[in-house]
Amino acid sequence: METLRPVPRTLLRDRAYQAIRDAIVAGEIEPGAVVRDAEFAERLGLSRAPVREAFSRLVDEGLLESKPQSYTRVTPVVAADVRDAAAVVGAMHELVTRVAVPRLRAADLEVMRAANDRFAAAVARGDVDAALRADDELHDVLVRVGGNRAAAATVARYTPLIRRLERRRFGEGGSCRSAGLHERLIEACAEGDVHRAVAVTADIWHSLSDLADDTTD
């Protein structure tokens, strides 16, 4: 049967990576927690090999740290690391916004507006997961339309470091000012004002750097 073909090894590795990354970002696996490939392989229903590969990738991305023959554990949330990540991710978003704005269609703008409505509603009810999903959906429109694969890969790599801090701050009762900034961004995009859209994008990511500045290393 054509549909019953072996699952490519890369897909198993990606499944493990996404599941473990999401659990770390969500705080289900806390900073400092030791992770073991055998345990996670059993929990995910995978062999140890793709889990080890996922661990290696997460070490490279700063969510795990490893000492050979000793431990692999979740890294602490470090303000300097978040500031660095926000600077890089912000620069990539400014780049894709500059390219995407002239290419946006009415349907793209509607996706952004709907995502911001969901974002504002989620923030109001304190639903951090839904808020961050909606935030990703809004900005992903510009990343997709911008069409820069290197920028998209950089955003995907470093955004989880920022999300960990955002989740923690929201969980501590922190406020979020991004809904208003999103409205300004969408308005600039709708008017085709590239300069203003890029400026608002910079404001959004500077606010995340400020969030890191309020955090003790």
PDB file of C-alpha atoms in Angstrom:
ATOM      1  CA  MET A   1       0.000   0.000   0.000  1.00  0.00           C
ATOM      2  CA  GLU A   2       1.393   3.370  -1.024  1.00  0.00           C
ATOM      3  CA  THR A   3       0.127   5.103   2.109  1.00  0.00           C
ATOM      4  CA  LEU A   4       1.928   2.699   4.466  1.00  0.00           C
ATOM      5  CA  ARG A   5       5.485   3.832   3.911  1.00  0.00           C
ATOM      6  CA  PRO A   6       8.143   4.263   6.606  1.00  0.00           C
ATOM      7  CA  VAL A   7       8.107   7.636   8.294  1.00  0.00           C
ATOM      8  CA  PRO A   8      11.308   9.480   7.329  1.00  0.00           C
ATOM      9  CA  ARG A   9      13.826   9.727  10.141  1.00  0.00           C
ATOM     10  CA  THR A  10      13.932  13.513   9.766  1.00  0.00           C
ATOM     11  CA  LEU A  11      10.215  13.692  10.576  1.00  0.00           C
ATOM     12  CA  LEU A  12      10.729  11.764  13.802  1.00  0.00           C
ATOM     13  CA  ARG A  13      13.535  14.124  14.776  1.00  0.00           C
ATOM     14  CA  ASP A  14      11.352  17.135  13.995  1.00  0.00           C
ATOM     15  CA  ARG A  15       8.444  15.672  15.987  1.00  0.00           C
ATOM     16  CA  ALA A  16      10.687  15.226  18.993  1.00  0.00           C
ATOM     17  CA  TYR A  17      12.198  18.693  18.608  1.00  0.00           C
ATOM     18  CA  GLN A  18       8.841  20.456  18.332  1.00  0.00           C
ATOM     19  CA  ALA A  19       7.291  18.610  21.269  1.00  0.00           C
ATOM     20  CA  ILE A  20      10.231  19.191  23.622  1.00  0.00           C
ATOM     21  CA  ARG A  21      10.715  22.799  22.509  1.00  0.00           C
ATOM     22  CA  ASP A  22       7.035  23.594  23.056  1.00  0.00           C
ATOM     23  CA  ALA A  23       7.095  22.007  26.518  1.00  0.00           C
ATOM     24  CA  ILE A  24      10.128  24.086  27.493  1.00  0.00           C
ATOM     25  CA  VAL A  25       8.615  27.321  26.162  1.00  0.00           C
ATOM     26  CA  ALA A  26       5.327  26.567  27.923  1.00  0.00           C
ATOM     27  CA  GLY A  27       7.152  26.044  31.215  1.00  0.00           C
ATOM     28  CA  GLU A  28       6.030  22.431  31.471  1.00  0.00           C
ATOM     29  CA  ILE A  29       9.721  21.563  31.732  1.00  0.00           C
ATOM     30  CA  GLU A  30      11.143  24.161  34.091  1.00  0.00           C
ATOM     31  CA  PRO A  31      14.527  25.901  33.892  1.00  0.00           C
ATOM     32  CA  GLY A  32      17.180  23.734  35.495  1.00  0.00           C
ATOM     33  CA  ALA A  33      15.260  20.506  34.939  1.00  0.00           C
ATOM     34  CA  VAL A  34      17.418  17.593  33.799  1.00  0.00           C
ATOM     35  CA  VAL A  35      16.162  15.871  30.648  1.00  0.00           C
ATOM     36  CA  ARG A  36      16.977  12.280  29.675  1.00  0.00           C
ATOM     37  CA  ASP A  37      16.684  10.834  26.206  1.00  0.00           C
ATOM     38  CA  ALA A  38      15.302   7.491  27.411  1.00  0.00           C
ATOM     39  CA  GLU A  39      12.518   9.163  29.389  1.00  0.00           C
ATOM     40  CA  PHE A  40      11.465  11.443  26.558  1.00  0.00           C
ATOM     41  CA  ALA A  41      11.690   8.674  23.994  1.00  0.00           C
ATOM     42  CA  GLU A  42       9.214   6.661  26.042  1.00  0.00           C
ATOM     43  CA  ARG A  43       6.888   9.620  26.578  1.00  0.00           C
ATOM     44  CA  LEU A  44       6.912  10.518  22.883  1.00  0.00           C
ATOM     45  CA  GLY A  45       6.697   6.946  21.619  1.00  0.00           C
ATOM     46  CA  LEU A  46       9.965   7.287  19.707  1.00  0.00           C
ATOM     47  CA  SER A  47      13.379   5.690  19.763  1.00  0.00           C
ATOM     48  CA  ARG A  48      16.203   7.468  21.578  1.00  0.00           C
ATOM     49  CA  ALA A  49      18.023   8.511  18.396  1.00  0.00           C
ATOM     50  CA  PRO A  50      15.592  11.254  17.230  1.00  0.00           C
ATOM     51  CA  VAL A  51      15.304  12.523  20.809  1.00  0.00           C
ATOM     52  CA  ARG A  52      19.089  12.841  21.042  1.00  0.00           C
ATOM     53  CA  GLU A  53      19.080  14.743  17.753  1.00  0.00           C
ATOM     54  CA  ALA A  54      16.359  17.028  19.099  1.00  0.00           C
ATOM     55  CA  PHE A  55      18.381  17.629  22.272  1.00  0.00           C
ATOM     56  CA  SER A  56      21.403  18.589  20.162  1.00  0.00           C
ATOM     57  CA  ARG A  57      19.351  21.102  18.182  1.00  0.00           C
ATOM     58  CA  LEU A  58      17.870  22.597  21.337  1.00  0.00           C
ATOM     59  CA  VAL A  59      21.357  22.978  22.805  1.00  0.00           C
ATOM     60  CA  ASP A  60      22.398  24.891  19.684  1.00  0.00           C
ATOM     61  CA  GLU A  61      19.336  27.125  20.059  1.00  0.00           C
ATOM     62  CA  GLY A  62      19.964  27.890  23.725  1.00  0.00           C
ATOM     63  CA  LEU A  63      16.998  26.112  25.300  1.00  0.00           C
ATOM     64  CA  LEU A  64      19.111  23.234  26.645  1.00  0.00           C
ATOM     65  CA  GLU A  65      22.661  23.057  27.968  1.00  0.00           C
ATOM     66  CA  SER A  66      24.728  19.907  28.111  1.00  0.00           C
ATOM     67  CA  LYS A  67      27.839  18.662  29.873  1.00  0.00           C
ATOM     68  CA  PRO A  68      29.153  15.476  28.222  1.00  0.00           C
ATOM     69  CA  GLN A  69      28.821  12.354  30.357  1.00  0.00           C
ATOM     70  CA  SER A  70      27.065  14.396  33.034  1.00  0.00           C
ATOM     71  CA  TYR A  71      23.738  16.078  32.253  1.00  0.00           C
ATOM     72  CA  THR A  72      21.483  17.803  29.757  1.00  0.00           C
ATOM     73  CA  ARG A  73      19.184  20.353  31.334  1.00  0.00           C
ATOM     74  CA  VAL A  74      16.899  23.264  30.534  1.00  0.00           C
ATOM     75  CA  THR A  75      18.674  26.606  30.521  1.00  0.00           C
ATOM     76  CA  PRO A  76      17.590  29.422  32.833  1.00  0.00           C
ATOM     77  CA  VAL A  77      15.794  32.450  31.393  1.00  0.00           C
ATOM     78  CA  VAL A  78      18.659  34.932  31.055  1.00  0.00           C
ATOM     79  CA  ALA A  79      17.813  38.557  30.286  1.00  0.00           C
ATOM     80  CA  ALA A  80      20.922  39.115  28.155  1.00  0.00           C
ATOM     81  CA  ASP A  81      20.050  36.119  25.973  1.00  0.00           C
ATOM     82  CA  VAL A  82      16.504  37.389  25.524  1.00  0.00           C
ATOM     83  CA  ARG A  83      17.751  40.863  24.607  1.00  0.00           C
ATOM     84  CA  ASP A  84      20.105  39.368  22.023  1.00  0.00           C
ATOM     85  CA  ALA A  85      17.337  37.199  20.577  1.00  0.00           C
ATOM     86  CA  ALA A  86      14.879  40.112  20.474  1.00  0.00           C
ATOM     87  CA  ALA A  87      17.428  42.269  18.632  1.00  0.00           C
ATOM     88  CA  VAL A  88      18.015  39.596  15.989  1.00  0.00           C
ATOM     89  CA  VAL A  89      14.352  38.604  15.602  1.00  0.00           C
ATOM     90  CA  GLY A  90      13.314  42.262  15.503  1.00  0.00           C
ATOM     91  CA  ALA A  91      15.796  42.996  12.723  1.00  0.00           C
ATOM     92  CA  MET A  92      14.447  40.073  10.707  1.00  0.00           C
ATOM     93  CA  HIS A  93      10.870  41.258  11.178  1.00  0.00           C
ATOM     94  CA  GLU A  94      11.808  44.746  10.030  1.00  0.00           C
ATOM     95  CA  LEU A  95      13.443  43.237   6.943  1.00  0.00           C
ATOM     96  CA  VAL A  96      10.443  41.108   5.992  1.00  0.00           C
ATOM     97  CA  THR A  97       8.008  43.946   6.724  1.00  0.00           C
ATOM     98  CA  ARG A  98       9.890  46.237   4.336  1.00  0.00           C
ATOM     99  CA  VAL A  99       9.554  43.657   1.564  1.00  0.00           C
ATOM    100  CA  ALA A 100       6.066  42.382   2.398  1.00  0.00           C
ATOM    101  CA  VAL A 101       4.047  45.592   2.709  1.00  0.00           C
ATOM    102  CA  PRO A 102       3.904  46.359  -1.030  1.00  0.00           C
ATOM    103  CA  ARG A 103       2.919  42.732  -1.703  1.00  0.00           C
ATOM    104  CA  LEU A 104       0.097  42.419   0.820  1.00  0.00           C
ATOM    105  CA  ARG A 105      -3.376  41.638  -0.450  1.00  0.00           C
ATOM    106  CA  ALA A 106      -6.719  42.365   1.153  1.00  0.00           C
ATOM    107  CA  ALA A 107      -6.969  38.747   2.291  1.00  0.00           C
ATOM    108  CA  ASP A 108      -3.600  39.031   4.076  1.00  0.00           C
ATOM    109  CA  LEU A 109      -4.747  42.132   5.940  1.00  0.00           C
ATOM    110  CA  GLU A 110      -7.925  40.355   7.011  1.00  0.00           C
ATOM    111  CA  VAL A 111      -5.851  37.493   8.440  1.00  0.00           C
ATOM    112  CA  MET A 112      -3.796  40.031  10.395  1.00  0.00           C
ATOM    113  CA  ARG A 113      -6.893  41.820  11.725  1.00  0.00           C
ATOM    114  CA  ALA A 114      -8.544  38.569  12.772  1.00  0.00           C
ATOM    115  CA  ALA A 115      -5.350  37.447  14.501  1.00  0.00           C
ATOM    116  CA  ASN A 116      -5.115  40.731  16.401  1.00  0.00           C
ATOM    117  CA  ASP A 117      -8.748  40.423  17.507  1.00  0.00           C
ATOM    118  CA  ARG A 118      -7.954  36.969  18.880  1.00  0.00           C
ATOM    119  CA  PHE A 119      -4.785  38.316  20.467  1.00  0.00           C
ATOM    120  CA  ALA A 120      -6.593  41.146  22.277  1.00  0.00           C
ATOM    121  CA  ALA A 121      -9.362  38.822  23.461  1.00  0.00           C
ATOM    122  CA  ALA A 122      -6.862  36.258  24.724  1.00  0.00           C
ATOM    123  CA  VAL A 123      -4.848  38.891  26.615  1.00  0.00           C
ATOM    124  CA  ALA A 124      -8.051  40.216  28.191  1.00  0.00           C
ATOM    125  CA  ARG A 125      -8.983  36.786  29.538  1.00  0.00           C
ATOM    126  CA  GLY A 126      -5.417  35.915  30.524  1.00  0.00           C
ATOM    127  CA  ASP A 127      -5.016  33.090  28.010  1.00  0.00           C
ATOM    128  CA  VAL A 128      -1.271  33.224  27.368  1.00  0.00           C
ATOM    129  CA  ASP A 129      -1.187  30.275  24.955  1.00  0.00           C
ATOM    130  CA  ALA A 130      -3.896  31.730  22.731  1.00  0.00           C
ATOM    131  CA  ALA A 131      -2.335  35.201  22.860  1.00  0.00           C
ATOM    132  CA  LEU A 132       1.061  33.991  21.708  1.00  0.00           C
ATOM    133  CA  ARG A 133      -0.463  31.797  18.992  1.00  0.00           C
ATOM    134  CA  ALA A 134      -2.417  34.768  17.658  1.00  0.00           C
ATOM    135  CA  ASP A 135       0.663  36.982  17.837  1.00  0.00           C
ATOM    136  CA  ASP A 136       2.613  34.430  15.801  1.00  0.00           C
ATOM    137  CA  GLU A 137      -0.205  34.176  13.262  1.00  0.00           C
ATOM    138  CA  LEU A 138      -0.255  37.948  12.760  1.00  0.00           C
ATOM    139  CA  HIS A 139       3.482  38.352  12.246  1.00  0.00           C
ATOM    140  CA  ASP A 140       3.735  35.148  10.214  1.00  0.00           C
ATOM    141  CA  VAL A 141       1.686  36.840   7.486  1.00  0.00           C
ATOM    142  CA  LEU A 142       4.499  39.323   6.895  1.00  0.00           C
ATOM    143  CA  VAL A 143       7.170  36.625   7.165  1.00  0.00           C
ATOM    144  CA  ARG A 144       5.337  34.479   4.609  1.00  0.00           C
ATOM    145  CA  VAL A 145       4.636  37.293   2.177  1.00  0.00           C
ATOM    146  CA  GLY A 146       8.174  38.630   2.553  1.00  0.00           C
ATOM    147  CA  GLY A 147       9.432  35.318   1.224  1.00  0.00           C
ATOM    148  CA  ASN A 148      12.924  35.485   2.747  1.00  0.00           C
ATOM    149  CA  ARG A 149      13.755  31.944   3.863  1.00  0.00           C
ATOM    150  CA  ALA A 150      16.841  32.950   5.825  1.00  0.00           C
ATOM    151  CA  ALA A 151      14.858  35.543   7.771  1.00  0.00           C
ATOM    152  CA  ALA A 152      12.053  33.046   8.410  1.00  0.00           C
ATOM    153  CA  ALA A 153      14.514  30.440   9.691  1.00  0.00           C
ATOM    154  CA  THR A 154      16.162  32.972  11.988  1.00  0.00           C
ATOM    155  CA  VAL A 155      12.808  34.052  13.412  1.00  0.00           C
ATOM    156  CA  ALA A 156      11.819  30.421  14.017  1.00  0.00           C
ATOM    157  CA  ARG A 157      15.132  29.666  15.725  1.00  0.00           C
ATOM    158  CA  TYR A 158      15.271  32.560  18.185  1.00  0.00           C
ATOM    159  CA  THR A 159      11.626  33.380  18.933  1.00  0.00           C
ATOM    160  CA  PRO A 160      11.262  30.545  21.515  1.00  0.00           C
ATOM    161  CA  LEU A 161      13.877  32.214  23.757  1.00  0.00           C
ATOM    162  CA  ILE A 162      11.708  35.337  23.807  1.00  0.00           C
ATOM    163  CA  ARG A 163       8.451  33.447  24.275  1.00  0.00           C
ATOM    164  CA  ARG A 164       9.711  31.818  27.479  1.00  0.00           C
ATOM    165  CA  LEU A 165      10.131  35.229  29.082  1.00  0.00           C
ATOM    166  CA  GLU A 166       6.821  36.510  27.742  1.00  0.00           C
ATOM    167  CA  ARG A 167       4.989  33.512  29.175  1.00  0.00           C
ATOM    168  CA  ARG A 168       6.634  33.977  32.558  1.00  0.00           C
ATOM    169  CA  ARG A 169       5.827  37.659  32.713  1.00  0.00           C
ATOM    170  CA  PHE A 170       2.201  37.101  31.699  1.00  0.00           C
ATOM    171  CA  GLY A 171       1.978  34.367  34.302  1.00  0.00           C
ATOM    172  CA  GLU A 172       3.180  36.862  36.906  1.00  0.00           C
ATOM    173  CA  GLY A 173       0.391  39.250  35.967  1.00  0.00           C
ATOM    174  CA  GLY A 174       2.407  41.349  33.539  1.00  0.00           C
ATOM    175  CA  SER A 175       0.584  43.556  31.065  1.00  0.00           C
ATOM    176  CA  CYS A 176       0.764  43.518  27.292  1.00  0.00           C
ATOM    177  CA  ARG A 177       0.700  46.623  25.116  1.00  0.00           C
ATOM    178  CA  SER A 178       1.074  44.884  21.780  1.00  0.00           C
ATOM    179  CA  ALA A 179      -2.582  44.918  20.683  1.00  0.00           C
ATOM    180  CA  GLY A 180      -2.420  48.679  20.111  1.00  0.00           C
ATOM    181  CA  LEU A 181       0.905  48.375  18.338  1.00  0.00           C
ATOM    182  CA  HIS A 182      -0.539  45.647  16.159  1.00  0.00           C
ATOM    183  CA  GLU A 183      -3.398  47.969  15.181  1.00  0.00           C
ATOM    184  CA  ARG A 184      -0.908  50.634  14.158  1.00  0.00           C
ATOM    185  CA  LEU A 185       1.065  48.064  12.165  1.00  0.00           C
ATOM    186  CA  ILE A 186      -2.011  46.810  10.325  1.00  0.00           C
ATOM    187  CA  GLU A 187      -3.101  50.375   9.561  1.00  0.00           C
ATOM    188  CA  ALA A 188       0.305  51.192   8.070  1.00  0.00           C
ATOM    189  CA  CYS A 189       0.234  47.988   6.042  1.00  0.00           C
ATOM    190  CA  ALA A 190      -3.253  48.746   4.728  1.00  0.00           C
ATOM    191  CA  GLU A 191      -2.088  52.194   3.612  1.00  0.00           C
ATOM    192  CA  GLY A 192       1.014  50.743   1.975  1.00  0.00           C
ATOM    193  CA  ASP A 193       3.213  52.935   4.175  1.00  0.00           C
ATOM    194  CA  VAL A 194       6.413  50.902   4.301  1.00  0.00           C
ATOM    195  CA  HIS A 195       8.373  53.390   6.418  1.00  0.00           C
ATOM    196  CA  ARG A 196       5.685  53.576   9.116  1.00  0.00           C
ATOM    197  CA  ALA A 197       5.110  49.807   9.114  1.00  0.00           C
ATOM    198  CA  VAL A 198       8.826  49.201   9.671  1.00  0.00           C
ATOM    199  CA  ALA A 199       8.909  51.828  12.434  1.00  0.00           C
ATOM    200  CA  VAL A 200       5.981  50.202  14.259  1.00  0.00           C
ATOM    201  CA  THR A 201       7.604  46.787  13.861  1.00  0.00           C
ATOM    202  CA  ALA A 202      10.730  48.212  15.501  1.00  0.00           C
ATOM    203  CA  ASP A 203       8.584  49.557  18.372  1.00  0.00           C
ATOM    204  CA  ILE A 204       7.040  46.115  18.909  1.00  0.00           C
ATOM    205  CA  TRP A 205      10.386  44.388  19.225  1.00  0.00           C
ATOM    206  CA  HIS A 206      11.934  47.177  21.296  1.00  0.00           C
ATOM    207  CA  SER A 207       9.111  46.621  23.782  1.00  0.00           C
ATOM    208  CA  LEU A 208      10.245  43.007  24.094  1.00  0.00           C
ATOM    209  CA  SER A 209      13.804  44.161  24.744  1.00  0.00           C
ATOM    210  CA  ASP A 210      12.387  46.376  27.487  1.00  0.00           C
ATOM    211  CA  LEU A 211      10.684  43.303  28.931  1.00  0.00           C
ATOM    212  CA  ALA A 212      14.103  41.652  29.203  1.00  0.00           C
ATOM    213  CA  ASP A 213      15.559  44.785  30.823  1.00  0.00           C
ATOM    214  CA  ASP A 214      13.001  44.388  33.617  1.00  0.00           C
ATOM    215  CA  THR A 215      14.214  40.850  34.290  1.00  0.00           C
ATOM    216  CA  THR A 216      16.938  39.939  36.740  1.00  0.00           C
ATOM    217  CA  ASP A 217      19.622  37.617  35.319  1.00  0.00           C
TER     218      ASP A 217
END
